[in-house]
Coordinates of C-alpha atoms and ligand atoms in Angstrom, one line a residue:
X1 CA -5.1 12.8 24.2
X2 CA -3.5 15.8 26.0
X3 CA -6.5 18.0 24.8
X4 CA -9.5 15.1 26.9
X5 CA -7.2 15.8 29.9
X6 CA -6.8 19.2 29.3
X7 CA -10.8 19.8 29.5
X8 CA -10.8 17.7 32.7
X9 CA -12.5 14.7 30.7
X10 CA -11.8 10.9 30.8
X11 CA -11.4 8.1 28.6
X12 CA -12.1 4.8 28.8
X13 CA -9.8 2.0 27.4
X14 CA -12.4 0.7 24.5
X15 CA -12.6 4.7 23.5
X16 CA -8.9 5.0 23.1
X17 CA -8.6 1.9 21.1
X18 CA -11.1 3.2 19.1
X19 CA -9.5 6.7 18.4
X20 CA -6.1 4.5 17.2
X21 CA -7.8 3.5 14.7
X22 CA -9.1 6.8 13.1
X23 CA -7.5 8.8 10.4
X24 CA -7.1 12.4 12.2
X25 CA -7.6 11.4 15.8
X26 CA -7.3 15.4 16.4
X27 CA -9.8 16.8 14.7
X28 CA -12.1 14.2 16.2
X29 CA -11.3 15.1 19.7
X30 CA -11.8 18.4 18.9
X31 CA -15.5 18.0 18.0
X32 CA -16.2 15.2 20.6
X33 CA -15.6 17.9 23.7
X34 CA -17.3 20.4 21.5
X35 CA -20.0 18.4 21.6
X36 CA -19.8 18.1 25.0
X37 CA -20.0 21.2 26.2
X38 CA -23.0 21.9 24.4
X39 CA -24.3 19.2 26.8
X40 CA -26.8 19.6 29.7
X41 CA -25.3 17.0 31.6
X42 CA -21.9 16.3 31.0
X43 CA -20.5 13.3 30.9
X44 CA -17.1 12.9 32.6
X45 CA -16.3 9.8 30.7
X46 CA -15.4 9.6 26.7
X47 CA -16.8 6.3 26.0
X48 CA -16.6 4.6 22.7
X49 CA -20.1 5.5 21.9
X50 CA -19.6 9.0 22.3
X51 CA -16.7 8.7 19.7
X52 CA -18.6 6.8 17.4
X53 CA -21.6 8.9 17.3
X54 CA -18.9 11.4 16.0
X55 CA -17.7 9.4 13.7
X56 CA -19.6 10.0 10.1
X57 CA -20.4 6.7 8.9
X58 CA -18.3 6.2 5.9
X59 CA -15.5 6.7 8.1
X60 CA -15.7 4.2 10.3
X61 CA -13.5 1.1 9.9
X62 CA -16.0 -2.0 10.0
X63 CA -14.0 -5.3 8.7
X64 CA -14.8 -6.9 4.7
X65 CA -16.7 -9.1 4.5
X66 CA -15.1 -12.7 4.7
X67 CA -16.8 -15.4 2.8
X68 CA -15.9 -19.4 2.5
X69 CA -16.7 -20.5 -0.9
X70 CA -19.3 -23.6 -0.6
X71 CA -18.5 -26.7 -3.1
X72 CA -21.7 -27.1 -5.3
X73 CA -23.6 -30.3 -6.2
X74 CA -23.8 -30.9 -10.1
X75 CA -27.4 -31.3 -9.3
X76 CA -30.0 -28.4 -9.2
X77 CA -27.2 -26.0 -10.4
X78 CA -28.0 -23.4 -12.6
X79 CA -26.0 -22.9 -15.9
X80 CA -23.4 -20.3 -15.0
X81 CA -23.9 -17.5 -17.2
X82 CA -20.6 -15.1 -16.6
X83 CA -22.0 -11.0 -17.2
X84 CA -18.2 -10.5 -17.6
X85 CA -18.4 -12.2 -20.5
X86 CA -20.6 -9.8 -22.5
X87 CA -18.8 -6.8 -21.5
X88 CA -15.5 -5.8 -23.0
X89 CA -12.6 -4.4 -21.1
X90 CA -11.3 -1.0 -20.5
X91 CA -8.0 -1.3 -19.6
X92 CA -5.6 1.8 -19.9
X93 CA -2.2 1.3 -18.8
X94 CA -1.2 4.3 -17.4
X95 CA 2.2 4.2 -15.9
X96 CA 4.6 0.9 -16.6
X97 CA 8.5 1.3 -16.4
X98 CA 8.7 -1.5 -18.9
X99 CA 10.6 -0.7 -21.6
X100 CA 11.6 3.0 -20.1
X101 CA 14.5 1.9 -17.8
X102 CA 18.2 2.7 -18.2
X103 CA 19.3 0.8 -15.4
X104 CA 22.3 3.4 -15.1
X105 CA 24.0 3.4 -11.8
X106 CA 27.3 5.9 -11.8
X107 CA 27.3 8.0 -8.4
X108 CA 25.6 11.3 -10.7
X109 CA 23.0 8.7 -11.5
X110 CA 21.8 8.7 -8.3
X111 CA 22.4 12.7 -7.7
X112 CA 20.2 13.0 -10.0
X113 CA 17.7 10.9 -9.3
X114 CA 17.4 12.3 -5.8
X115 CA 16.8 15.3 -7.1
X116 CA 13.7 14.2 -9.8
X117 CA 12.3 12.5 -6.8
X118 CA 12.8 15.8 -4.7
X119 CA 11.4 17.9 -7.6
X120 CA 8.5 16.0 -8.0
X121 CA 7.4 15.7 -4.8
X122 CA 8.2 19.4 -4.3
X123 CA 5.5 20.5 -7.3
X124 CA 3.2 18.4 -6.0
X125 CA 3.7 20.6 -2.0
X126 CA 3.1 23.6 -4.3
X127 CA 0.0 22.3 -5.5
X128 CA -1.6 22.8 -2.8
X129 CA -1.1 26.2 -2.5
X130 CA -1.4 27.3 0.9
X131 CA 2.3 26.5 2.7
X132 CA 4.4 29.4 2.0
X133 CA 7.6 27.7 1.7
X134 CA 11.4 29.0 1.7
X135 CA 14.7 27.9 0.1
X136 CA 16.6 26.3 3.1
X137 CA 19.2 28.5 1.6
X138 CA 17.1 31.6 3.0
X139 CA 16.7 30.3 6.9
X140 CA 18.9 32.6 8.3
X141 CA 17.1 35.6 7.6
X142 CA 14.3 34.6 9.8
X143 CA 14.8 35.4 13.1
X144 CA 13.0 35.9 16.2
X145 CA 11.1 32.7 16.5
X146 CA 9.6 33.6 12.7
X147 CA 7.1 30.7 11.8
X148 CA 9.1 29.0 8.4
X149 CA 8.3 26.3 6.5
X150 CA 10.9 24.5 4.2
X151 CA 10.5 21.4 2.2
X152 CA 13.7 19.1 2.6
X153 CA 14.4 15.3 2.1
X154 CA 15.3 13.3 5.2
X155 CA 19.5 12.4 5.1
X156 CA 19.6 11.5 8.5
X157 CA 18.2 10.7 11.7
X158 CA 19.0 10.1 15.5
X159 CA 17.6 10.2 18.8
X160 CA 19.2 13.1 20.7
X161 CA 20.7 11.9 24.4
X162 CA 17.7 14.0 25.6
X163 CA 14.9 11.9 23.7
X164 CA 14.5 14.6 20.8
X165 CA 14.9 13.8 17.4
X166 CA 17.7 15.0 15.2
X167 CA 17.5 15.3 11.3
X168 CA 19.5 16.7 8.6
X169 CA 17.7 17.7 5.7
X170 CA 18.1 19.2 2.7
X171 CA 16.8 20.4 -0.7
X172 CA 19.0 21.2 -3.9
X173 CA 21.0 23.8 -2.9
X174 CA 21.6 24.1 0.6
X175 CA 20.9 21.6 4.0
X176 CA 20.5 21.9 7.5
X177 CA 20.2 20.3 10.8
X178 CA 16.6 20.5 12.8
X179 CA 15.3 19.2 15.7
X180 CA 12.1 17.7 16.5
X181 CA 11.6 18.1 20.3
X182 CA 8.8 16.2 21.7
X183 CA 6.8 18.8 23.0
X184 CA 3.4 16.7 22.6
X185 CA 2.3 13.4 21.4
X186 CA 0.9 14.5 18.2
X187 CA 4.4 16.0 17.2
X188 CA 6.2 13.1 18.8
X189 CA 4.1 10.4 16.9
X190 CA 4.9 12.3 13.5
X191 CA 8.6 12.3 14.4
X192 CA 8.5 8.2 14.7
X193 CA 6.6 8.4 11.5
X194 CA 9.3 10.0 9.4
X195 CA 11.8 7.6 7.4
X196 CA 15.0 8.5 5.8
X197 CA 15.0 10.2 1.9
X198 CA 11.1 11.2 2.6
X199 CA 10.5 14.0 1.2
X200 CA 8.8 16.7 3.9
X201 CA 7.1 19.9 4.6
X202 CA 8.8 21.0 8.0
X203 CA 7.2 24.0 10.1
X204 CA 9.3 25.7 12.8
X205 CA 11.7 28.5 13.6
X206 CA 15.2 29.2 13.6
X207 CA 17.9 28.9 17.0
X208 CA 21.1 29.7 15.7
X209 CA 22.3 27.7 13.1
X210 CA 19.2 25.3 14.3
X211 CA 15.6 24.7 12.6
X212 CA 13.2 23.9 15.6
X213 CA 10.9 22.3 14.1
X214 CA 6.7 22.6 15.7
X215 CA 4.7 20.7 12.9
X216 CA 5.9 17.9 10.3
X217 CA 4.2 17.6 7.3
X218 CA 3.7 14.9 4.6
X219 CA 2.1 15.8 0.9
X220 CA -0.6 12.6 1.9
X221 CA -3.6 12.4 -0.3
X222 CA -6.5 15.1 -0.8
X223 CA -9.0 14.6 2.3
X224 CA -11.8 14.3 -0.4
X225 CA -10.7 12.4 -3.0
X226 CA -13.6 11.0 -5.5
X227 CA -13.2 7.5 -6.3
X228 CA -14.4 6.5 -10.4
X229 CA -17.1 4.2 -10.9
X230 CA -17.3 2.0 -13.6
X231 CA -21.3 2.4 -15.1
X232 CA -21.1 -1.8 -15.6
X233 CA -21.1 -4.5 -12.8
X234 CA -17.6 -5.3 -13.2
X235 CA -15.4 -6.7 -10.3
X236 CA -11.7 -7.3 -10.0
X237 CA -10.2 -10.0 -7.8
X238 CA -7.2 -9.1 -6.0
X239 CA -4.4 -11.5 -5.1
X240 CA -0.5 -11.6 -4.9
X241 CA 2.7 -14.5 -3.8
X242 CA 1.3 -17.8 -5.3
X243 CA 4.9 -18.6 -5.1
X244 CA 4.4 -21.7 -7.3
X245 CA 7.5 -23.8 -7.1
X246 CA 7.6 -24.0 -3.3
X247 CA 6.7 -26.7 -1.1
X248 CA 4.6 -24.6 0.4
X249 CA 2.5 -23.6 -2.2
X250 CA -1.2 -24.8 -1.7
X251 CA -2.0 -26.2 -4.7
X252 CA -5.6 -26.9 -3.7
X253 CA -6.3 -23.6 -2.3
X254 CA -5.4 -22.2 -5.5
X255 CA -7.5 -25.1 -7.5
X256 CA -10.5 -24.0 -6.0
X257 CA -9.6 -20.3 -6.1
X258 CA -10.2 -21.5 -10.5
X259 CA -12.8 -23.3 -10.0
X260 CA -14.9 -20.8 -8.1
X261 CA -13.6 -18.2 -11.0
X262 CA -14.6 -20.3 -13.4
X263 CA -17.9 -20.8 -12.0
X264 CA -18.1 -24.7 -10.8
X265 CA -17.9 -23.9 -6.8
X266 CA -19.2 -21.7 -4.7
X267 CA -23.0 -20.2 -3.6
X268 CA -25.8 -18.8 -5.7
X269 CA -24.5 -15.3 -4.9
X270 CA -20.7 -16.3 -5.2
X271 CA -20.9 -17.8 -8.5
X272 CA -22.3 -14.4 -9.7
X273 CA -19.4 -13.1 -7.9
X274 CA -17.3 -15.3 -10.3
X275 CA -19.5 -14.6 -13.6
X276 CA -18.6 -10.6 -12.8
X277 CA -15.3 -10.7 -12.5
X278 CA -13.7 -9.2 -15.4
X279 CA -10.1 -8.7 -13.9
X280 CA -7.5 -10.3 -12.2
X281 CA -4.5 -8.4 -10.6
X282 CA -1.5 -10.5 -9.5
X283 CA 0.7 -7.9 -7.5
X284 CA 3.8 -10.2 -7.8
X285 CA 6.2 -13.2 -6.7
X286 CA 4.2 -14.9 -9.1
X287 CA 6.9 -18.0 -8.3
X288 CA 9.3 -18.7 -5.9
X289 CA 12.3 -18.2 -7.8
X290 CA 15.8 -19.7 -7.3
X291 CA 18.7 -18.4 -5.4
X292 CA 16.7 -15.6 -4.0
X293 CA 17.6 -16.4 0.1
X294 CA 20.1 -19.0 1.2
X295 CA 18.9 -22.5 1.6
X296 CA 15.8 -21.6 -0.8
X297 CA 16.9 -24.7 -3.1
X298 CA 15.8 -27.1 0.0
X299 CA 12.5 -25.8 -0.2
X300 CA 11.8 -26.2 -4.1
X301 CA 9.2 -27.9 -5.4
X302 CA 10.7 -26.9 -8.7
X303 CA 13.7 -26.1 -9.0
X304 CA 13.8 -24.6 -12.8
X305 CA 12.6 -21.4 -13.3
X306 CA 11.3 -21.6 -16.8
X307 CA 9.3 -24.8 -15.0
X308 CA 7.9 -22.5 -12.3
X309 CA 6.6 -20.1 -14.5
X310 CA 5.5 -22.8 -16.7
X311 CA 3.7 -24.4 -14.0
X312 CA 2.0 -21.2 -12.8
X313 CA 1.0 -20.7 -16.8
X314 CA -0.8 -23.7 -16.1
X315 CA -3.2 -23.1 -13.1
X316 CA -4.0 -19.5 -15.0
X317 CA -4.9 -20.8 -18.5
X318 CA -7.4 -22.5 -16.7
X319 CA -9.2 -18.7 -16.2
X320 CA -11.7 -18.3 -18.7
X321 CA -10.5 -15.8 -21.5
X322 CA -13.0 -13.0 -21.0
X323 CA -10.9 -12.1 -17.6
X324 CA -8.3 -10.0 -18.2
X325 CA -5.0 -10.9 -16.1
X326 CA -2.6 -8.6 -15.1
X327 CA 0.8 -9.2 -13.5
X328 CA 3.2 -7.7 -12.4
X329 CA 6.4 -8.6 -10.7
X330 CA 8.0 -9.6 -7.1
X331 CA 11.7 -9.8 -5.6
X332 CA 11.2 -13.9 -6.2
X333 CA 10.2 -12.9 -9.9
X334 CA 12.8 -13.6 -12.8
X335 CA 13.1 -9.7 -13.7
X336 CA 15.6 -7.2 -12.3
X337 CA 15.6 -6.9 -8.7
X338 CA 15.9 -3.2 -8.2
X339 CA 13.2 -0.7 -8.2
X340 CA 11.1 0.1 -10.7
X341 CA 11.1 -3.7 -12.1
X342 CA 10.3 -4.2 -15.8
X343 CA 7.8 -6.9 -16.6
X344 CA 8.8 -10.7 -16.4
X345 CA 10.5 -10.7 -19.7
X346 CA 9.1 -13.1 -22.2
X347 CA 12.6 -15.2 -21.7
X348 CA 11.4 -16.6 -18.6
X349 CA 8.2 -16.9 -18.6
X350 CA 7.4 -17.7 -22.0
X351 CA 4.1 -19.6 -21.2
X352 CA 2.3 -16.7 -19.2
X353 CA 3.3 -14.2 -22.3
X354 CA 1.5 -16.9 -24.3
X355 CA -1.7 -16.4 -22.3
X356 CA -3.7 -14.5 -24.6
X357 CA -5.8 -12.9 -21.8
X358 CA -2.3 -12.0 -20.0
X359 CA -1.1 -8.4 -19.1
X360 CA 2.6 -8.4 -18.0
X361 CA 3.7 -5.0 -16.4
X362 CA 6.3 -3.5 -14.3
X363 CA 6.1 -3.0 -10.7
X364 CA 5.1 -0.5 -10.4
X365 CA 2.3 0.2 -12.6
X366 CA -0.9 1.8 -12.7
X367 CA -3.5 1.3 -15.0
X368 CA -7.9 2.5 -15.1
X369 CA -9.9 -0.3 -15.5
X370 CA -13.5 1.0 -16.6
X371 CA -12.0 3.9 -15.5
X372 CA -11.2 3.2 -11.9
X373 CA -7.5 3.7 -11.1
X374 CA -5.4 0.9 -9.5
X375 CA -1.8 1.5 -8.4
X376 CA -0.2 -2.0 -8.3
X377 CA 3.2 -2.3 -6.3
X378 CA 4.7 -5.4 -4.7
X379 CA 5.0 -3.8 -2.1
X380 CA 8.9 -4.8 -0.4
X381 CA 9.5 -1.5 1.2
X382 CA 6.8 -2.1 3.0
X383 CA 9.3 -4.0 5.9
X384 CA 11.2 -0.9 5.3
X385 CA 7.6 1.0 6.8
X386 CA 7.3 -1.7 8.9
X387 CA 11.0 -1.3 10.7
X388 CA 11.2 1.8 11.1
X389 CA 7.8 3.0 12.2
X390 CA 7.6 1.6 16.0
X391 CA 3.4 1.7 16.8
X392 CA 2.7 -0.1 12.8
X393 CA 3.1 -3.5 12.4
X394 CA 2.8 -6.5 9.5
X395 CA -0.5 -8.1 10.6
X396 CA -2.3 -4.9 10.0
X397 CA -1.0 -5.0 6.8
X398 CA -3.0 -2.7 4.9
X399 CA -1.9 0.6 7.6
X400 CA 1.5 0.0 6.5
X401 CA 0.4 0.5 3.0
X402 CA -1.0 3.6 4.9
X403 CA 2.5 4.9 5.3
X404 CA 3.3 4.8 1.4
X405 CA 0.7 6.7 0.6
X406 CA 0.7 9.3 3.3
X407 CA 4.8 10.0 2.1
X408 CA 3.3 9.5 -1.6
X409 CA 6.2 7.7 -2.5
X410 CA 6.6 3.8 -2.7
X411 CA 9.7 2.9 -1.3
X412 CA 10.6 6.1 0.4
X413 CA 14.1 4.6 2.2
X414 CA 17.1 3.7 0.1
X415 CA 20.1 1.3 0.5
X416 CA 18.1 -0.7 3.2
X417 CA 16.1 -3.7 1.7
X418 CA 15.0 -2.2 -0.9
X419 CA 17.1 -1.8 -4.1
X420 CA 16.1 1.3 -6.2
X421 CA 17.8 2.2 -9.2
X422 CA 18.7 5.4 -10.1
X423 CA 16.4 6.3 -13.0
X424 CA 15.9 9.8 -14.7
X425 CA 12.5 9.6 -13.1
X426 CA 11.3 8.5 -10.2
X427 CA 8.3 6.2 -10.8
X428 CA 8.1 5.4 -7.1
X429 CA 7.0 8.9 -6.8
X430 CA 3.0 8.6 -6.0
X431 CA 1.6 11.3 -8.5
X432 CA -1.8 10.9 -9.3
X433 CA -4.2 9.8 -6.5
X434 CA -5.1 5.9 -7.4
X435 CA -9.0 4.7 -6.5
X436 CA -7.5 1.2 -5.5
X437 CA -3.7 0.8 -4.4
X438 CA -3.1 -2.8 -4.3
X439 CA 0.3 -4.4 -2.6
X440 CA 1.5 -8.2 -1.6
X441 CA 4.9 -8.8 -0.1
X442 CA 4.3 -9.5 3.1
X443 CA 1.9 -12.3 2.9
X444 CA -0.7 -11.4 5.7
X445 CA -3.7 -10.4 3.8
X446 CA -5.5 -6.5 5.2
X447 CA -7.6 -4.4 3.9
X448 CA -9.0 -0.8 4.8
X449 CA -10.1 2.4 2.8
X450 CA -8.0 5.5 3.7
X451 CA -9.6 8.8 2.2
X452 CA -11.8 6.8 -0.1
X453 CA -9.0 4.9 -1.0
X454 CA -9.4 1.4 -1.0
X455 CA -6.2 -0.6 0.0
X456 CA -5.7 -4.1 -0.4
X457 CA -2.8 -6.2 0.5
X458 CA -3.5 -9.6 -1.0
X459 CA -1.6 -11.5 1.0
X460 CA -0.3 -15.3 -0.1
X461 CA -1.2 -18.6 -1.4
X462 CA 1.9 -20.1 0.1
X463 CA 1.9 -21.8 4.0
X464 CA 4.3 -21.0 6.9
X465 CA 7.7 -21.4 5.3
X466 CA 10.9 -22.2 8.1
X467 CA 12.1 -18.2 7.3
X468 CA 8.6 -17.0 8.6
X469 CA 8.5 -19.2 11.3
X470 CA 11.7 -18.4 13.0
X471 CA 10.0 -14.8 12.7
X472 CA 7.4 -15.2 14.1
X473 CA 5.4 -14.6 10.8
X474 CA 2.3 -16.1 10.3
X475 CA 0.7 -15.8 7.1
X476 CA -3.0 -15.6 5.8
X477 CA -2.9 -17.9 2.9
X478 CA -5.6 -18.4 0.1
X479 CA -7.7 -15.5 0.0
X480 CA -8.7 -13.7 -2.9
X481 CA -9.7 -9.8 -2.4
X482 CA -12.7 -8.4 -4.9
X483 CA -13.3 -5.1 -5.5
X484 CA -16.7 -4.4 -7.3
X485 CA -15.7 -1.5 -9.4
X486 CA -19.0 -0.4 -9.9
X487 CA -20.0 0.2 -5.9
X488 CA -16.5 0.0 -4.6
X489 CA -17.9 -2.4 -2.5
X490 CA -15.2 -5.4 -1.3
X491 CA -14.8 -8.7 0.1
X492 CA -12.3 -11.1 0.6
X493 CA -12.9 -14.9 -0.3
X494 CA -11.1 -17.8 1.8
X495 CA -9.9 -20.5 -0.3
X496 CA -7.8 -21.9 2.4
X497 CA -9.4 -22.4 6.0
X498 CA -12.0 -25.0 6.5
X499 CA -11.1 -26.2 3.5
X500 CA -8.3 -28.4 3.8
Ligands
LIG601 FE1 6.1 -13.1 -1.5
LIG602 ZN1 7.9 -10.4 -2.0

């Protein structure tokens, strides 16, 4: 913003809102007063449609489509003739802790996990070849306001009495303290952004015994990243929290959310929707659960487990057996509670293992479907994001997925909601680049593509429970998300409003 100002240039209101929602506001401005200088007459205004005739089309954030599914008349309906049917999956699992967990937990444990996390992330900096970056160990041999870059994890972090912010950070050997002063807005925006044990490129000099840092860097995804096509009209449907067993659970939301996949509801162009769907991704709290919060037992529906899970076995044996179903678990899932969660063992949920079209995997897990790459994560660190970060918040649910990618890690903060375990590996670590990352938790459905990325949060099938309403949480139950993995091309499908 300092830059419009700078150049003696306005903005109106509408323009700024605009820029907020643009990836690398910066860069934008940038060209935008390039642009107008090149002008004959210049305007002294930045309007929103000077911005978006910057903006290259692809970029721009225009909302999915939202569809209501129609109920169709026996009468004058064509057979439904499912594509999805006739083609054969691909499914390649490609990361799932199932199986591969130790569930250790002695103090070393989690020495050493830190430092897998930290050494994974650090190749990754390295990758990219062009940052130059010193042992922490080394600082004090820079002097004299030296440019130095280090690549530390976050221990801690405080607001100086002066409104600067103070971190101590570290790498395997050594650790210091540095300061982030908030000499602009750019650099004071990334300082809100960072959350403890993220792992950081820091740029800055040396003051004494003190790193000053003047740029804050996160690994974040490639700016051109190439999404995979499947070559066959394939789509997946996208959805997260049924949280069968609740009250709250709409059963006829869900019903309908069937019928349409199975092809008996819907329009001409939604029941070929339905006919290409191939997969299903369930990104967790597939049930309620019992004892997970206080007081839960009040809002049961069912109060058994094994009848939860046998009762959601029941709305998806219903899907026809060509669509493949994977799930994998949330906190209200019968599985362990820390991160990286095996699969829903067979124990519990019996019935859904039965399904012979059922996938179970671990959370997290990612897997190429006709080649296309989905990272599926419930998503609970994303109240971590949520807390900590003060301009991002739930109902834009998808830019807090942002976040997760951005610090390619998926539950960067430890010891605060989220439980991780301390595993030889890290599997929250964000390695390869996914085509689709797909999240639930929070239960307020968002979607947005972020470097040709496509992120979903799936949202809920569950209403308002009393927790969310003293929160002031309101939900966006009964939508399904679809991702044609041929085009890329998305919409979300609302099984909920106008319905009831
Ligand atoms: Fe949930
Ligand atoms: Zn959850």
């Amino acid at each position: 913003m300092k830059a419009i100002l700078d150049e003696g240039f306005q903005i109106s209101p509408e323009a700024l809102n605009s820029l907020s929602v643009i990836d690398n506001p910066e860069e934008l401005i940038a060209r935008i007063i390039n642009r107008i200088k090149g002008m004959g007459e210049k305007p002294l205004v930045i309007t929103k449609e000077l911005i978006e005739q910057e903006v290259p089309h692809r970029e721009r954030r225009k909302p999915v489509e939202e569809i209501r599914p129609l109920p169709v008349s026996i009468t004058g309906r064509k057979k439904f003739k499912p594509i999805a049917e006739e083609i054969d999956s691909e499914i390649e699992v490609l990361r799932d802790p199932t199986g591969k967990l130790h569930g250790r937990g002695r103090v070393e444990d989690f020495i050493d996990y830190f430092r897998d996390r930290y050494n994974r992330l650090y190749r990754l900096f390295l990758q990219r070849g062009d940052l130059n970056v010193v042992p922490i160990a080394d600082l004090p041999n820079y002097k004299n306001r030296e440019t130095v870059r280090i690549i530390a994890m976050v221990t801690s972090k405080r607001q100086t009495r002066t409104g600067k912010l103070m971190l101590e950070v570290e790498d395997p050997q050594s650790s210091i303290r540095a300061i982030v002063p908030m000499l602009n807005e750019r650099l004071a925006e990334k300082a809100d952004r960072i959350m403890l044990d993220q792992v950081l490129c820091i740029e800055g000099f040396m003051n004494g015994s003190l790193l000053v840092a003047t740029d804050i860097m996160w690994l974040n995804t490639p700016t051109h990243h190439t999404p995979k096509k499947a070559d066959v009209p394939v789509c997946a449907v996208l959805i997260s929290d049924t949280h069968v067993g609740n009250q709250t659970f709409l059963e006829d939301a869900f019903n309908r959310f069937i019928s349409w996949i199975r092809g008996k509801i819907g329009s001409e162009k939604q029941r070929e929707i339905a006919g290409q769907t191939k997969y299903l991704l369930i990104a967790g709290d597939i049930v309620d659960g019992i004892g997970i919060y206080p007081g839960q037992e009040k809002e049961l529906a069912i109060k058994d487990i094994y009848e939860q899970y046998s009762a959601s076995a029941g709305f998806l044996e219903q899907i026809p057996e060509y669509v493949e179903i994977i799930i994998i678990p949330g906190n209200h899932d019968a599985t362990r509670q820390a991160l990286p969660q095996p699969a829903i063992p067979e124990k519990y949920a019996k019935p859904l293992h039965q399904i012979s079209n059922v996938k179970m995997l671990g959370n997290p897990s990612q897997v190429k479907l006709h080649g296309v790459n989905f990272l599926l994560s419930h998503g609970r660190s994303l109240d971590d994001v949520a807390a900590t970060i003060p301009r991002i918040n739930m109902n834009k649910s998808a830019e807090v997925m942002k976040e997760l990618l951005i610090g390619r890690h998926l539950a960067p903060q430890f010891g605060n909601v989220v439980q991780i375990a301390p595993e030889e590996q890290d599997w929250l670590v964000i390695e390869e680049i996914p085509d689709v990352f797909h999240a639930g938790h929070v239960h307020i459905s968002g979607q947005r593509r972020y470097r040709n990325i496509t992120l979903v949060n799936s949202g809920t099938w569950q209403s308002q429970t009393d927790y969310q309403r003293r929160r002031g949480i309101i939900p966006t139950p009964g939508k399904a998300h679809i991702v044609n993995l041929q085009t890329h091309q998305s919409l979300i499908m609302n099984f909920f409003e106008g319905c009831e």
